[in-house]
Amino acid sequence: MIRYVESEWFLQTPQTLKQKRAILKRVLTRAGQKFNISIAEIGFQDKWQRALIGFAVVSESHNQAEKMADNVLVFLDSFPEWERGKTTMESL
């Protein structure tokens, strides 16, 4: 079972793309290591206060994949540098 999540994020603090990338690198690296997932910025690379993040979770059951994806989103929500906007999920 594969669970794919795409979410839009709004960053309050960065004033440049360099600052945005530093925040994203720190957050995405931590999430990838903690949950052993594939995660990346997939959109709004040229916007310094927006990011589109995509990640995939692979699991043996639908429920387990859904639970892990929810845990990743809770972890990402815990960072004060940004807040989540629209989120879409898809199971394959």
Short mmCIF file of C-alpha atoms in Angstrom, two decimals:
data_model
loop_
_atom_site.label_atom_id
_atom_site.label_comp_id
_atom_site.label_asym_id
_atom_site.label_seq_id
_atom_site.Cartn_x
_atom_site.Cartn_y
_atom_site.Cartn_z
CA MET A 1 0.00 0.00 0.00
CA ILE A 2 1.33 3.44 -0.94
CA ARG A 3 0.00 6.68 0.55
CA TYR A 4 0.93 9.86 -1.30
CA VAL A 5 0.45 13.25 0.39
CA GLU A 6 0.80 16.68 -1.15
CA SER A 7 0.47 19.79 1.03
CA GLU A 8 0.89 23.51 0.61
CA TRP A 9 2.81 25.41 3.29
CA PHE A 10 3.05 29.10 4.10
CA LEU A 11 6.32 30.30 5.66
CA GLN A 12 6.23 33.49 7.75
CA THR A 13 9.88 34.22 8.51
CA PRO A 14 12.01 33.90 5.35
CA GLN A 15 12.80 37.07 3.44
CA THR A 16 14.78 35.34 0.68
CA LEU A 17 14.78 32.04 -1.20
CA LYS A 18 18.04 31.15 0.57
CA GLN A 19 16.35 31.44 3.98
CA LYS A 20 13.37 29.41 2.74
CA ARG A 21 15.63 26.64 1.45
CA ALA A 22 17.51 26.50 4.76
CA ILE A 23 14.24 25.98 6.65
CA LEU A 24 12.98 23.38 4.18
CA LYS A 25 16.24 21.46 4.19
CA ARG A 26 16.22 21.21 7.99
CA VAL A 27 12.55 20.20 8.25
CA LEU A 28 12.48 17.77 5.32
CA THR A 29 15.72 16.07 6.37
CA ARG A 30 14.39 15.52 9.89
CA ALA A 31 11.08 14.16 8.60
CA GLY A 32 12.80 11.85 6.12
CA GLN A 33 15.12 10.45 8.77
CA LYS A 34 12.50 10.12 11.50
CA PHE A 35 9.87 8.36 9.38
CA ASN A 36 12.04 6.80 6.64
CA ILE A 37 9.94 8.40 3.89
CA SER A 38 10.58 10.05 0.56
CA ILE A 39 9.84 13.76 0.95
CA ALA A 40 10.64 16.77 -1.22
CA GLU A 41 9.62 20.26 -2.26
CA ILE A 42 7.68 19.76 -5.50
CA GLY A 43 6.28 23.20 -6.20
CA PHE A 44 6.62 26.95 -5.61
CA GLN A 45 10.42 26.72 -5.75
CA ASP A 46 10.58 30.35 -6.88
CA LYS A 47 8.30 31.68 -4.10
CA TRP A 48 9.99 32.57 -0.83
CA GLN A 49 6.93 32.29 1.44
CA ARG A 50 5.20 29.25 -0.07
CA ALA A 51 6.18 25.64 -0.55
CA LEU A 52 4.48 22.58 -1.98
CA ILE A 53 5.69 19.43 -0.22
CA GLY A 54 5.08 15.88 -1.38
CA PHE A 55 5.86 12.66 0.42
CA ALA A 56 5.13 8.97 0.02
CA VAL A 57 4.65 6.27 2.63
CA VAL A 58 4.88 2.57 1.79
CA SER A 59 3.30 0.04 4.14
CA GLU A 60 1.80 -3.43 4.20
CA SER A 61 -1.74 -2.21 4.94
CA HIS A 62 -3.96 0.73 4.06
CA ASN A 63 -4.60 1.60 7.73
CA GLN A 64 -0.93 1.55 8.64
CA ALA A 65 0.00 3.77 5.66
CA GLU A 66 -2.77 6.22 6.55
CA LYS A 67 -1.69 6.35 10.19
CA MET A 68 1.95 6.94 9.25
CA ALA A 69 1.01 9.73 6.81
CA ASP A 70 -1.05 11.39 9.56
CA ASN A 71 1.92 11.13 11.95
CA VAL A 72 4.19 12.78 9.39
CA LEU A 73 1.74 15.66 8.99
CA VAL A 74 1.53 16.11 12.78
CA PHE A 75 5.34 16.21 12.88
CA LEU A 76 5.49 18.78 10.06
CA ASP A 77 2.78 20.86 11.75
CA SER A 78 4.92 21.03 14.91
CA PHE A 79 7.43 23.41 13.29
CA PRO A 80 6.56 27.06 14.09
CA GLU A 81 8.19 28.43 10.92
CA TRP A 82 5.25 27.49 8.74
CA GLU A 83 1.60 26.57 8.65
CA ARG A 84 -0.16 24.09 6.44
CA GLY A 85 -2.70 25.03 3.81
CA LYS A 86 -4.44 22.69 1.40
CA THR A 87 -3.53 19.00 1.77
CA THR A 88 -4.46 16.17 -0.56
CA MET A 89 -3.92 12.45 -0.02
CA GLU A 90 -4.09 9.55 -2.41
CA SER A 91 -3.76 5.81 -1.85
CA LEU A 92 -2.34 3.53 -4.51
#
